[in-house]
Coordinates of C-alpha atoms in Angstrom, one line a residue:
X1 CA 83.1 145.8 -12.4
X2 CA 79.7 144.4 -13.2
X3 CA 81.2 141.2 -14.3
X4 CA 83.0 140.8 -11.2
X5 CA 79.7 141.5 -9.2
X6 CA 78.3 139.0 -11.0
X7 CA 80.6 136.5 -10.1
X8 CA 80.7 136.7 -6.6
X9 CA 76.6 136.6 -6.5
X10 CA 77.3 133.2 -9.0
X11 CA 80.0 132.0 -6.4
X12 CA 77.6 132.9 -3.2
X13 CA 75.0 131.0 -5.1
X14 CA 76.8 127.8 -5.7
X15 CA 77.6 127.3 -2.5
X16 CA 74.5 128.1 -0.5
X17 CA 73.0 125.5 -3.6
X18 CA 76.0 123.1 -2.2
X19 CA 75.5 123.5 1.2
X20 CA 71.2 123.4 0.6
X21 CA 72.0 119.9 -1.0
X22 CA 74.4 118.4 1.7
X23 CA 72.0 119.3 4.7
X24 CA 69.3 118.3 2.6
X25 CA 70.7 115.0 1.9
X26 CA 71.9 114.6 5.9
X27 CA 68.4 115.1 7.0
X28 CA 67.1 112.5 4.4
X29 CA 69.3 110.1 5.6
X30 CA 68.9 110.7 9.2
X31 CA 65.2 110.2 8.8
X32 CA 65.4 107.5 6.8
X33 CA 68.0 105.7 8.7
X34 CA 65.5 106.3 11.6
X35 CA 63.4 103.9 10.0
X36 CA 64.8 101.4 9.2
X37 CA 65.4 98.0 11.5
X38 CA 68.1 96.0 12.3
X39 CA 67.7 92.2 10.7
X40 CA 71.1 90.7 11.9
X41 CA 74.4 90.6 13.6
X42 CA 77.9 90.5 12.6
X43 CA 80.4 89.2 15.2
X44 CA 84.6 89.5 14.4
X45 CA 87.3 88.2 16.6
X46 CA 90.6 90.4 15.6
X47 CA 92.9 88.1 17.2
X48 CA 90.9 85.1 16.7
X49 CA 94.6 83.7 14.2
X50 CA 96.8 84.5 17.4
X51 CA 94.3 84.1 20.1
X52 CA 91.2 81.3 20.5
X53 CA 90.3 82.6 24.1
X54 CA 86.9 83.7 22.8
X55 CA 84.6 82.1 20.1
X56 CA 81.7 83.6 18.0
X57 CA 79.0 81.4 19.5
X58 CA 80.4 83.1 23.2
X59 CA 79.8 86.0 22.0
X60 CA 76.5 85.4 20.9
X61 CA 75.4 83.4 24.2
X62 CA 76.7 86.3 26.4
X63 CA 74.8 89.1 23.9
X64 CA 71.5 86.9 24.5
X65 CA 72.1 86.5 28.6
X66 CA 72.7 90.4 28.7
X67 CA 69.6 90.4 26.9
X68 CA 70.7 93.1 24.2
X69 CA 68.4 93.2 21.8
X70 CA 68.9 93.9 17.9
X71 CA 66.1 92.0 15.6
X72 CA 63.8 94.5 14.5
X73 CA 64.9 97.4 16.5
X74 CA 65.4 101.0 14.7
X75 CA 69.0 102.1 14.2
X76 CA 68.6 105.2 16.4
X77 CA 67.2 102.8 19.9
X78 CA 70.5 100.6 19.7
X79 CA 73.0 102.1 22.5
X80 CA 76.2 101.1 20.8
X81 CA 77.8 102.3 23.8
X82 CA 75.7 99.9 26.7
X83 CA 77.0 97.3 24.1
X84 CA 80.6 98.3 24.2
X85 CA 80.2 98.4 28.0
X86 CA 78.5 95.1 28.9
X87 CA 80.8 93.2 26.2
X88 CA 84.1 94.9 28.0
X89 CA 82.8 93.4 31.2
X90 CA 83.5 89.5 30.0
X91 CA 86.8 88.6 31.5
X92 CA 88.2 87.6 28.3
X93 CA 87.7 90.5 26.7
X94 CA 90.0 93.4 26.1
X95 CA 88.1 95.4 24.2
X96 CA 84.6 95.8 21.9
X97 CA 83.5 98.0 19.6
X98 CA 79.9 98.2 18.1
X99 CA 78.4 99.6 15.3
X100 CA 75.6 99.7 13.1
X101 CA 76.3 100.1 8.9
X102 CA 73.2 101.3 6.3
X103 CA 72.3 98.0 5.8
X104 CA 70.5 96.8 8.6
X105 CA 73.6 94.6 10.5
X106 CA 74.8 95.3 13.9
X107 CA 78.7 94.5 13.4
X108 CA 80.6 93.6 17.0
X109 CA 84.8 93.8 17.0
X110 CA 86.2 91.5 20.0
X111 CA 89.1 91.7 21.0
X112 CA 91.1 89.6 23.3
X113 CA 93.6 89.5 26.7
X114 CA 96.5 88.0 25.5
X115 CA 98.1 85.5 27.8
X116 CA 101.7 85.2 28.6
X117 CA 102.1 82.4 31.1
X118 CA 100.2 79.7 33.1
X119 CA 100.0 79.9 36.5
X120 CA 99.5 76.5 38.4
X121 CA 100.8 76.1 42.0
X122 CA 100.5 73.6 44.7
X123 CA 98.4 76.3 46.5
X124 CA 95.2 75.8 44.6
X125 CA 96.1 78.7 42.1
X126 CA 95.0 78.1 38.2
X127 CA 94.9 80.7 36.1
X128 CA 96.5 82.5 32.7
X129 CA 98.5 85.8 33.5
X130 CA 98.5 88.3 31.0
X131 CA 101.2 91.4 30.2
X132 CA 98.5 94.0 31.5
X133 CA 98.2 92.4 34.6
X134 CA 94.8 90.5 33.8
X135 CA 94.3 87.0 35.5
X136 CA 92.1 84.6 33.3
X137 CA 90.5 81.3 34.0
X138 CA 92.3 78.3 32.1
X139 CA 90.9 77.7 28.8
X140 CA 90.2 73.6 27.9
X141 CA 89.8 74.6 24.2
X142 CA 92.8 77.0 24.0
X143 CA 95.9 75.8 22.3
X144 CA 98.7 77.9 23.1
X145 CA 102.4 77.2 24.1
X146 CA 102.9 79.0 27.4
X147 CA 105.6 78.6 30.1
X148 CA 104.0 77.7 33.2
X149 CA 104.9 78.9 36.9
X150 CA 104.3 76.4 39.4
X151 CA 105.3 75.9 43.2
X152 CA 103.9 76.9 47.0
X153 CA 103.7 80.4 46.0
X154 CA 100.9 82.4 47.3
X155 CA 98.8 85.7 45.8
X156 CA 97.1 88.6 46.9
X157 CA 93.5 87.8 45.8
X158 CA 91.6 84.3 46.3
X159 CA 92.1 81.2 44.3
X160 CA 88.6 81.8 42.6
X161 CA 89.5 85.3 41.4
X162 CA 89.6 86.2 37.6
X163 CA 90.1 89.9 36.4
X164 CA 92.1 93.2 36.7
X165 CA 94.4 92.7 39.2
X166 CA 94.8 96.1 39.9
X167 CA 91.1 95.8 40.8
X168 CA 92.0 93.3 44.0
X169 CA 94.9 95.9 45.5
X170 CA 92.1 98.5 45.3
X171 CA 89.7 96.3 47.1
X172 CA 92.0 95.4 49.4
X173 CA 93.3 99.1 50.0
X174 CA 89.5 100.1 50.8
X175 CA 88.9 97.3 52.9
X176 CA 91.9 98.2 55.1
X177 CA 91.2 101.6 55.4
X178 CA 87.5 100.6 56.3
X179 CA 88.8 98.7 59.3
X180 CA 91.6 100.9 60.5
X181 CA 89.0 103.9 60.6
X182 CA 86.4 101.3 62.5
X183 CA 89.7 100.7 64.8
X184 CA 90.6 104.2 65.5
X185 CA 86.9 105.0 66.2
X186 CA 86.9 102.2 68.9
X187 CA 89.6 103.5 70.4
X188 CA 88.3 107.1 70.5
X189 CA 85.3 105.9 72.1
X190 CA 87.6 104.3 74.5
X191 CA 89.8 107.3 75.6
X192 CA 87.0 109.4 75.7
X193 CA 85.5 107.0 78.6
X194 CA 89.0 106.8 80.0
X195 CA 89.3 110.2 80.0
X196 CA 85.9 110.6 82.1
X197 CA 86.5 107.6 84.3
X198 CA 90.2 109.6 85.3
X199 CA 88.1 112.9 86.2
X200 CA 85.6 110.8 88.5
X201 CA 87.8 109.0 90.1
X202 CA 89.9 112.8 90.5
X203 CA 86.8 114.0 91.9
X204 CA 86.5 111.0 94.2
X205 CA 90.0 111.5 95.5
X206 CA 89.3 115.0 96.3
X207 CA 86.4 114.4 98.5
X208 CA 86.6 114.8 102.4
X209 CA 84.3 114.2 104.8
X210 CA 82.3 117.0 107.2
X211 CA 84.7 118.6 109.7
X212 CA 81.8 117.4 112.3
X213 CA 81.6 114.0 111.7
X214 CA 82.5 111.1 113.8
X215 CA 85.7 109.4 113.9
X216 CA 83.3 106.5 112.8
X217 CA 81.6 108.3 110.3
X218 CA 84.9 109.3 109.0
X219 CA 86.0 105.7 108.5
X220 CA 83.0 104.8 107.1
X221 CA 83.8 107.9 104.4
X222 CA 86.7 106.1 103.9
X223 CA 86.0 102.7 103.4
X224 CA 83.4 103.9 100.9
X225 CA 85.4 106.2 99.0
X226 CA 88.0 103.8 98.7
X227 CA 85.7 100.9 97.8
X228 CA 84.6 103.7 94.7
X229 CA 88.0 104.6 93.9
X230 CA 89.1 100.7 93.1
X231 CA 85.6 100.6 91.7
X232 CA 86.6 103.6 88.6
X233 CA 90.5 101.9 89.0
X234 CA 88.6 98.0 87.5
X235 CA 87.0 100.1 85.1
X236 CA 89.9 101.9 84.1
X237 CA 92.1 98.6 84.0
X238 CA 89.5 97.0 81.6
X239 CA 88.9 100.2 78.9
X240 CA 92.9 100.4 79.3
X241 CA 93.0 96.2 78.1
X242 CA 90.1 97.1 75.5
X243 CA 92.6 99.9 74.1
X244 CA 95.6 97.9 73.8
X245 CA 93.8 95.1 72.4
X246 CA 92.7 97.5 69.8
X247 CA 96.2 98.7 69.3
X248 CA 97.4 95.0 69.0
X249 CA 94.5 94.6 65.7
X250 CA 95.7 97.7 64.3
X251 CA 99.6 96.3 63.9
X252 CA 98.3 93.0 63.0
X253 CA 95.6 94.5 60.3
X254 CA 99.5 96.9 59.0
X255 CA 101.4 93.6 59.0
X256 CA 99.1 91.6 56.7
X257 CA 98.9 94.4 54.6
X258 CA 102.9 94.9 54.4
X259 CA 102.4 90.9 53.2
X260 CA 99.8 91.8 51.1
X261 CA 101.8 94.2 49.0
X262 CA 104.5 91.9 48.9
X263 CA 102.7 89.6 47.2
X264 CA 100.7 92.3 45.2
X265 CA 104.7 93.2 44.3
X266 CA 105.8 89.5 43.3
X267 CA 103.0 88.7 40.6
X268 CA 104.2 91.9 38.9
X269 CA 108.2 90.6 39.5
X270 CA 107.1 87.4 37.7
X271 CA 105.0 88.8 35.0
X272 CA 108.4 91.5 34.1
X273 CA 110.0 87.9 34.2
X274 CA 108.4 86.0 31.8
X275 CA 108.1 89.3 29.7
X276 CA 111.8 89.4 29.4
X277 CA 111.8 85.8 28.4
X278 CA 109.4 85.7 25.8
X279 CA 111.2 88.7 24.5
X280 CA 114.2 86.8 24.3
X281 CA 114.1 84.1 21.2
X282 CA 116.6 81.6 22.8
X283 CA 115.1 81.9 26.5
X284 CA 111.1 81.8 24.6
X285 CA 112.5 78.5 22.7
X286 CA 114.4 77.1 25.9
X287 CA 112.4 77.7 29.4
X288 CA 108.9 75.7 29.7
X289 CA 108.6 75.6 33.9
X290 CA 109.0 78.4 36.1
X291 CA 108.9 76.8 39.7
X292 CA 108.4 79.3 42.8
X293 CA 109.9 77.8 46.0
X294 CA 111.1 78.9 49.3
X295 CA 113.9 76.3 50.6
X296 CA 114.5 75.8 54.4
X297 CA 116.7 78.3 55.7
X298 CA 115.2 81.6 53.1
X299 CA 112.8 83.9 53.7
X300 CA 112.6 84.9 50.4
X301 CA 111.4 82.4 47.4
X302 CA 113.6 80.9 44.9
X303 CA 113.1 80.7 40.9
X304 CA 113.9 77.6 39.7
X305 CA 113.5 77.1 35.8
X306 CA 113.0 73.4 33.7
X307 CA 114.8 74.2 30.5
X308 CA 112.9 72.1 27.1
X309 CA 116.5 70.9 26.2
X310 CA 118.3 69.0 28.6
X311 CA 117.4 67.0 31.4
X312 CA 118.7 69.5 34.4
X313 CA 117.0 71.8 36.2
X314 CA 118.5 75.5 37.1
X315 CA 118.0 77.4 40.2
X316 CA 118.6 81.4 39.6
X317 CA 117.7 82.4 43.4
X318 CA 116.2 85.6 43.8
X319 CA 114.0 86.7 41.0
X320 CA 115.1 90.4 41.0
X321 CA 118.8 88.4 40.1
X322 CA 116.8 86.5 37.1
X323 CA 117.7 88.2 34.2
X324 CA 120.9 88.5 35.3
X325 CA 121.2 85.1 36.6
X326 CA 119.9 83.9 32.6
X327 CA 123.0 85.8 30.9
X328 CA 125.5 83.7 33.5
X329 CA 123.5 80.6 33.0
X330 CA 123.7 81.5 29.0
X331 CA 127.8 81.7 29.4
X332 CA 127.7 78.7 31.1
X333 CA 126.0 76.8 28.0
X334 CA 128.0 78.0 25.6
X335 CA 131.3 77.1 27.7
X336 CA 130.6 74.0 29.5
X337 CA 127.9 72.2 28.4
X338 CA 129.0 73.3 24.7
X339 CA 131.4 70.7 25.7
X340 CA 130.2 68.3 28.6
X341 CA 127.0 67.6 27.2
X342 CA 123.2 68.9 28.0
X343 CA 122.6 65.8 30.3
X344 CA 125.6 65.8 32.7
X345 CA 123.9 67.3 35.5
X346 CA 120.6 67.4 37.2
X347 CA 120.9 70.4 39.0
X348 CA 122.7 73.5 38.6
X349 CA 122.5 76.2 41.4
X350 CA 123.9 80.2 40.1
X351 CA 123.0 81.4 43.7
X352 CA 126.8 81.2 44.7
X353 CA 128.9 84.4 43.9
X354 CA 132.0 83.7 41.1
X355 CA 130.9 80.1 40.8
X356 CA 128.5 77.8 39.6
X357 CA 127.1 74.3 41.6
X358 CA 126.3 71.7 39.5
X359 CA 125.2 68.0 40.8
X360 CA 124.7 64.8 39.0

């Protein structure tokens, strides 16, 4: 019994000796690390093998013009997370981590948007188009072999724009809703004067002159009462115009925004696009051009592609047909052209149903 006593008092004290040491040892270091300063800066780009959207000197330049400082400042006054934060607000960047090691070196992780296409269209767009959505200015130094979508296509967000996309249909949401709400309190303002100009003019209609007066007097009542009733009608006439004018705004402000969606929907119909392409090895290898265009006589616009070997190119119509449109074009490879040769034809239209138009 005693020996057993004694054990448990031996265990108890090993660990409160164990525990002693560890909080010990974590105050230590949290006071020491307290005073020490951090002498320099470690900057990584993950993707830098894959991706050479952002350099190291970049990084540096844009750490100096957020003026975030690190030479000779303690370990516990560097916010990590302001870092992460103003670093994530770069256009390029996808994502940043900060953090500070033992011996003295701030260590920043960057990592990149990756692009999937090029956008370039007659309409003064130029920009790269990731798979999230994200809309980067080109890159000069950047080599990477992207298929680029060209044509009279239109977008959603000016041609200067560069960011979340998702960020420009919010904008644009809040700025409808803003002037819809301005509308609609207009046009309350505007009944509500309607609505008092009908009750005066009521109340004018309903007015008679004294039983006693003249048959002159009575004319005179008359001619007034009239002259005040046309008077509130003018006024009524003009709040009526203001309203419908308002109304008028109101369907023109819901049409552009019905556009507005539409081409809010169509990026994200070309970026599924050129996700199923790049996904595909032989339609990755074979399609360099994606060209947007809206022929006379469609209201919709038509995908036309520039293949890398042949010298044809192959309209697939509507782009929610494309992939679709890519496995009949794919048949028609292996089965005619297998055959007749890559450069027999200069245009091949797959809009027709059970048939395929080609033209020298």
């Amino acid at each position: 019994m005693l020996k057993r006593i004694l054990h448990i008092v031996l265990t108890t004290l090993l660990w409160v000796g164990i525990v002693a040491y560890f909080v010990a040892s974590s105050t230590y270091a949290r006071h020491s690390l307290g005073a020490e300063v951090i002498d320099s800066l470690h900057i990584e780009i993950v993707d830098a093998d894959e991706i050479q959207s952002v350099t190291e000197s970049q990084v540096r330049q844009w750490i100096e013009r957020d003026n975030l400082r690190y030479k000779q400042v303690p370990y516990h006054e560097l916010n990590t997370a302001e870092w992460e934060y103003r670093l994530r607000k770069h256009v390029l960047v996808k994502d940043a981590a900060v953090y500070v090691t033992s011996d003295g070196v701030v260590n920043v992780s960057i990592k990149q948007h990756r692009p999937i296409a090029r956008v370039m269209t007659s309409t003064g767009y130029n920009f790269l188009l990731t798979g999230d959505g994200h809309i980067l200015p080109p890159q000069s130094g950047c080599a990477m072999h992207l298929p680029v979508i060209t044509g009279d296509i239109s977008f959603m967000m000016p041609s200067s724009y560069y960011g979340d996309y998702e960020q420009i249909k919010k904008r644009l949401i809040e700025e409808y809703t803003d002037k819809v709400h301005y509308i609609d309190s207009l046009i309350s303002q505007h009944n509500s004067t309607l609505a008092s100009l009908k009750d005066e003019r009521t109340d004018v209609q309903s007015e008679t002159p004294s039983y006693f007066s003249s048959k002159e007097s009575k004319a005179r009542f008359a001619e007034d009462k009239q002259r005040r009733i046309n008077n509130i009608n003018k006024k009524i006439a003009s709040e009526e115009g203001e309203i419908d004018v308002l109304v008028e705004r109101k369907g023109l402000l819901a049409e552009n925004q019905k556009k507005s969606a539409k081409k809010y929907l169509y990026l994200y119909k070309l970026l599924n696009f050129v996700e199923f392409v790049e996904g595909d090895d032989f339609w990755h290898s074979q399609i360099v051009q994606i060209n947007v265009t809206t022929p006379k006589g469609y209201t919709t616009p038509q995908i036309e592609i520039v293949p890398r070997v042949g010298k044809h190119i192959v309209c697939l119509g509507d782009i929610d047909k494309g992939e679709e449109q890519l496995d009949k074009l794919l048949l028609f490879y292996r089965e005619a052209l297998a055959w007749e040769g890559w450069d027999g034809y200069n245009y091949i239209d797959l809009r027709y149903n059970d048939q395929i138009v080609c033209t020298k």
